[in-house]
Amino acid sequence: MTIYLESIVKKINKLFSPVFVKALTWSLLALVSCITPFEPDFKEQPDAVVVQGFISNEPGPYTIQLVRPANYSFAGYSIGIKNAVVYITDDAGNRENLLEVPESGLYKTQNLQGETGRTYQLHMEIDGKKYESKPELIRDAGEIDRVYDEPFQEIDALSNQSRLGGWNVYIDTKDPIENGNYYRWNFLHYKLVGTCGSINDRFGNPLYRVSCCGDCWDIIRCTGVNCINVANDALINGKQISRKQVGTVPVGCRDRYYLEVEQQALSRDSYVFWKTVRQLLQNTGGVFDVAPSAVPGNITCLSDPDEQVLGFFSAVGISRKAHVVDRRNSEIVNCPPDLPDVPGFPAPCTTCVQSLYRTPQKPLYWNF
Amino acid sequence: MRWIFPLIILMGFQLAVQAQGTDAAGLFGNVTNAATGEKMSGVSVFAMETRRGAQSDKNGFYFMALKAGKHTIKFSSIGFKPLFKEIELPVGQMSLEVQLEEDTKFLDEVTVTTGKPEENVQKVEIGASRLNIRSIQKIPAFMGEVDVMRSLLMLPGVTTVGEGTTGINVRGGSIDQNLVLMDDAPIFNTSHLFGFFSVFNQDAVRDVTLQRGGVPAQYGGRASSVLDVRLKYPNSEKFSGSGGIGLVSSRLTLEGPVVSRKLSTLIAARASFNDFLFKIGPIPLRGTKANFYDITNKWYWIINDRHELTFTGYVSNDTFKIPSDSLSTVDVNASSSLFGYSTTSGTLRWQFDVRDKVVWEAAAVLSRYRATTTVPDSANALDLVSSVLYQNIKVQYSNKTNDRHQWMAGGGIIGYGIAPNTLTPGPFSNVQALDIEREKSIEAAAYVEDEWKLSQKVSVVLGLRYSLFMRLGPASFYQYAPNQPLAEDVITETEVYQNGDVIQTYGGLEPRAALRWALSPAMSVKMGYNRMRQYIHLISNTTAALPTARWTSSSPYIRPQIADQVSLGLFRNLKNNRFETSAEVYYKQLQNVLDYKDGADIVLNPALETAVLQGDGRAYGLELMAKKNTGFWTGWVSYTYARTFLQMNGAFPEERINNGNWYPANFDRPHTLNTMAIFRPNLMVTLAFNFTLSSGRPATFPYGRYTLFEPTIFGANVPIYLNRNQDRIPAYHRLDFSITFDQNPELRPDRRWKSSWVFSLYNVYARKNAFSVFYSLRPYATTEAYKLSIFASIFPSLTYNFKF
């Protein structure tokens, strides 16, 4: 009896790992199952084209990425496709050619501005073969009625005590009467930072902070599979979408946490694409997981209709709403101390470089 | 009245004796079970000196013509101690009442067929395996739970997609192609706790028969096999009970006469008490609740010599509460959810013995399966309910008076009511109510079957069944634009049918045939052919079907599945039936097999026809088996080679799987080796070993990957899957062991309370058998591929069983 219980407890502890969070839902399985590495057979480098990118009603430039996929059996990289002819047409007969960013497989628009209600189509010519996407419509994303947050408690694994775990962020929005609306939500956090760089010792450990020469914001995005937050209105058609959780704010410094929620209107195909991607990324191989399947795309090869073309070109209607989570009275804090300033005066500063993760531009609704 | 037939024989014999005027004599009497008082049929009565034999009939009566004088008569039956009687037979008749005692020493632990061992060779049926509950109890059990369904996996031709999953796959059929009957009532979900344990209570089951080839004409409605689970008749002589205390569940069975020898009843209950396992687990698991119970009740009323009535009632219930779960299949977020499913069934059966070997039987059956999912959160509160209701009335007449033609005929009508999914929002919920239309249909069938003895050596069973299916209104069906694949966006209009309208009719003949050619008393060749039609289907896109998986009836868009199977077998017994061997081959062709479309939604889809595909299937295999029936060591070895392929080749690319090429089914496991060995050195100890080895099942592995070009999930690798089921997970093998300690019956033979301890080890060498292989998509992971093992460790368990 005791031997048995011990083995169960041991198993449970082993299972208490992030890999298995989903399988925890099938807790009974969790009691007895386990996950170990596996060496599959080597497979050849796939020869296919992956097309990814979107156009939206927000200002461009819009970027399309063309790559050849990597092998699964070792840590390979996708290889960018060079010298392709890429252009986007719309339903008004306009055409814009995309410019290649050298050595990257990226192609950028120059002047194109997506408009709600217009239909766009992507065309490509790669190694003499012609490809095109299905026409995609930019739909009206509607307005988010309300963004709000609620603190939640979690149980500390060490002390078994309940404590503040953070804040869940929810939205309410109205779904139009007509059927067949598909949504996706994104979550962006802007954080005003004073540090734009560091001075390191010879081992690469940071010693001193280098401040920014002006205002600078870090952009922190929701990352991970759960951020593919899609929904359809099959169950809520024409009603309020309420308490849709769009993100979580962790316990941190006692400050005001600024975030923007992005509501996207998708086409059905695009919804199915993201839903399938999410399913694939969440797959733990469990008993009740949906069996893996090909991700349906919207791009076909005109020269060879049997060729598999991967990826998706979407047209997205976007609306945004900002929200501030007030953490100033938070009962617990997790605020890492800053590095010391560089000794001497005046302290050096460094510029805030615009990237996916940092911006010198004040966020749209920042008013404090 | 039961005595009429024996009396006739005796009178006939009397006349014969008088006519001959010799030293002719006759021995007759009844054979009863010493423990229960039941009449025993099929007992072999054998005169040792003259080597003449007879058998007791179904009322336990035997008669044997002998010469007057000294004889040693041997009474024997499998599972009972043979009884030798020395008699001095006078001219004329002598009556000898005999009671046989159960043989606790050399039980037929692994007898796959009950009754006589030579039945294997002599019966006409092919592809049938019968396991009695005592045999099943000897197979080492997972967590000590004796499991009828899992024990079937030890038989050739039976596989599963993986451990801990519901249902079995028989000769290339999917799990819904098995008709599982418990005293005539179909069971739509055979497992407790999502597939860990089966719903049958070992104390109530008498035996199970799996028909996987040459299915008799009386059965129909499913394409692959029939699993007939027969419950015990309650003891009508004395009150008794049995039960057990195990790690997972505990059970108690009581049976006895209500009116002595007239009316008796049996009630068997089983319930799980395993919540404590979660309470000692880590915090996220502590809110989990998993419980099940089942109650079996059987009444047996002997109205008079000719009429008897039985009633079987069965209730089974599972509840499973999960503290946090995203109901991803229905796109609703929830912080907790409650799953539950239940089976309720009742069978009323009347048997009328018109005269010996002429029987009328009639039965009324009701069975309901219901699955629910409940989310209590106020804004998203919902109740998702699905159910299947089965109502059946049937009648059968059998006449076995003619030695050359033993025939039967019958018919029945089944009413199905399927409620695919009803979603009811809570009072403050924003979830929209959704009620997918009820599906109403009836299935009627009539059949005749004749077992025709052409000669001493050759016998055939010829059967013909006609089944007719009607999908009835009220219903509404979408009409789709022609020359396009079925999809939601090409719906043109909705056609509405009123109550009573016949929307669609399917039907056809289902011939069944079996032939036995006895090459010698210990060797025969058998052949079988059957066609089966299946009108209701289970649709699932998960590896193992969920209890909430959707049942659907055939419609104008979903056609019935049809299976044709031919099989050929060689059966040979050696050393006076001590060893049984058999070899069977089969080929099966399936029409309108169902598979799901990639990425399709099934649960709440009002247009299910857009989510599924129908195509062809073929399965073939070889099944070898060798069995040792008696001795200190008993057991069997079986090897199966079996393949199953499907082809979905629709008119449009969207309606093809793997470009319309043949692909292996989910449960295609080419090689399987099963070994079972039982050693019983003395009366107190039984050791059992069970080893199984099989090829891994097919899986879909990624062909490559690409990195998502998307800031949100930057760096996530999306696997590229091209063709379904082109790879295989690693092979599966496992050894189990169990040891049973019984009380020494010789020490205190008069003691009523008998108990035993069963200690079992499941997966003795703790192999981490793969259930599935999946790929990590985290950019920082060092290993890409992982395998998930379900029962990944050694599982010891201890069970205490008692009987009084």
mmCIF file with all atom_site columns, N, CA, C and O in Angstrom, chain B residues 210 293 320 349 531 578 591 686 738:
data_model
loop_
_atom_site.group_PDB
_atom_site.id
_atom_site.type_symbol
_atom_site.label_atom_id
_atom_site.label_alt_id
_atom_site.label_comp_id
_atom_site.label_asym_id
_atom_site.label_entity_id
_atom_site.label_seq_id
_atom_site.pdbx_PDB_ins_code
_atom_site.Cartn_x
_atom_site.Cartn_y
_atom_site.Cartn_z
_atom_site.occupancy
_atom_site.B_iso_or_equiv
_atom_site.pdbx_formal_charge
_atom_site.auth_seq_id
_atom_site.auth_comp_id
_atom_site.auth_asym_id
_atom_site.auth_atom_id
_atom_site.pdbx_PDB_model_num
ATOM 1  N N  . LEU B 1 210 ? -17.110 -12.899 -27.440 1.00 0.00 ? 210 LEU B N  1
ATOM 2  C CA . LEU B 1 210 ? -16.768 -11.954 -28.492 1.00 0.00 ? 210 LEU B CA 1
ATOM 3  C C  . LEU B 1 210 ? -16.891 -12.662 -29.828 1.00 0.00 ? 210 LEU B C  1
ATOM 4  O O  . LEU B 1 210 ? -16.239 -13.668 -30.072 1.00 0.00 ? 210 LEU B O  1
ATOM 5  N N  . TYR B 1 293 ? -19.747 4.944   -9.889  1.00 0.00 ? 293 TYR B N  1
ATOM 6  C CA . TYR B 1 293 ? -20.406 3.805   -9.261  1.00 0.00 ? 293 TYR B CA 1
ATOM 7  C C  . TYR B 1 293 ? -21.221 3.090   -10.314 1.00 0.00 ? 293 TYR B C  1
ATOM 8  O O  . TYR B 1 293 ? -21.525 3.657   -11.365 1.00 0.00 ? 293 TYR B O  1
ATOM 9  N N  . PHE B 1 320 ? -16.569 13.716  -12.873 1.00 0.00 ? 320 PHE B N  1
ATOM 10 C CA . PHE B 1 320 ? -15.170 14.087  -12.948 1.00 0.00 ? 320 PHE B CA 1
ATOM 11 C C  . PHE B 1 320 ? -15.120 15.601  -12.881 1.00 0.00 ? 320 PHE B C  1
ATOM 12 O O  . PHE B 1 320 ? -15.607 16.289  -13.769 1.00 0.00 ? 320 PHE B O  1
ATOM 13 N N  . ARG B 1 349 ? -37.057 -9.888  -20.128 1.00 0.00 ? 349 ARG B N  1
ATOM 14 C CA . ARG B 1 349 ? -36.918 -10.985 -21.062 1.00 0.00 ? 349 ARG B CA 1
ATOM 15 C C  . ARG B 1 349 ? -37.842 -12.123 -20.639 1.00 0.00 ? 349 ARG B C  1
ATOM 16 O O  . ARG B 1 349 ? -37.871 -12.496 -19.468 1.00 0.00 ? 349 ARG B O  1
ATOM 17 N N  . ARG B 1 531 ? -21.943 -10.240 -43.691 1.00 0.00 ? 531 ARG B N  1
ATOM 18 C CA . ARG B 1 531 ? -22.099 -8.837  -44.065 1.00 0.00 ? 531 ARG B CA 1
ATOM 19 C C  . ARG B 1 531 ? -22.845 -8.158  -42.921 1.00 0.00 ? 531 ARG B C  1
ATOM 20 O O  . ARG B 1 531 ? -23.801 -8.692  -42.398 1.00 0.00 ? 531 ARG B O  1
ATOM 21 N N  . ARG B 1 578 ? -5.918  -31.637 -24.326 1.00 0.00 ? 578 ARG B N  1
ATOM 22 C CA . ARG B 1 578 ? -5.120  -30.881 -23.362 1.00 0.00 ? 578 ARG B CA 1
ATOM 23 C C  . ARG B 1 578 ? -4.602  -29.601 -24.009 1.00 0.00 ? 578 ARG B C  1
ATOM 24 O O  . ARG B 1 578 ? -4.429  -28.593 -23.361 1.00 0.00 ? 578 ARG B O  1
ATOM 25 N N  . GLN B 1 591 ? -17.258 -0.336  -46.335 1.00 0.00 ? 591 GLN B N  1
ATOM 26 C CA . GLN B 1 591 ? -17.745 0.768   -47.168 1.00 0.00 ? 591 GLN B CA 1
ATOM 27 C C  . GLN B 1 591 ? -18.260 1.869   -46.265 1.00 0.00 ? 591 GLN B C  1
ATOM 28 O O  . GLN B 1 591 ? -18.833 1.601   -45.220 1.00 0.00 ? 591 GLN B O  1
ATOM 29 N N  . THR B 1 686 ? -2.145  -19.076 -6.379  1.00 0.00 ? 686 THR B N  1
ATOM 30 C CA . THR B 1 686 ? -2.198  -19.035 -7.844  1.00 0.00 ? 686 THR B CA 1
ATOM 31 C C  . THR B 1 686 ? -1.288  -17.906 -8.311  1.00 0.00 ? 686 THR B C  1
ATOM 32 O O  . THR B 1 686 ? -1.397  -16.783 -7.819  1.00 0.00 ? 686 THR B O  1
ATOM 33 N N  . SER B 1 738 ? 0.392   -11.504 -11.062 1.00 0.00 ? 738 SER B N  1
ATOM 34 C CA . SER B 1 738 ? -0.478  -11.427 -9.893  1.00 0.00 ? 738 SER B CA 1
ATOM 35 C C  . SER B 1 738 ? -0.360  -12.716 -9.096  1.00 0.00 ? 738 SER B C  1
ATOM 36 O O  . SER B 1 738 ? -0.036  -13.776 -9.631  1.00 0.00 ? 738 SER B O  1
#
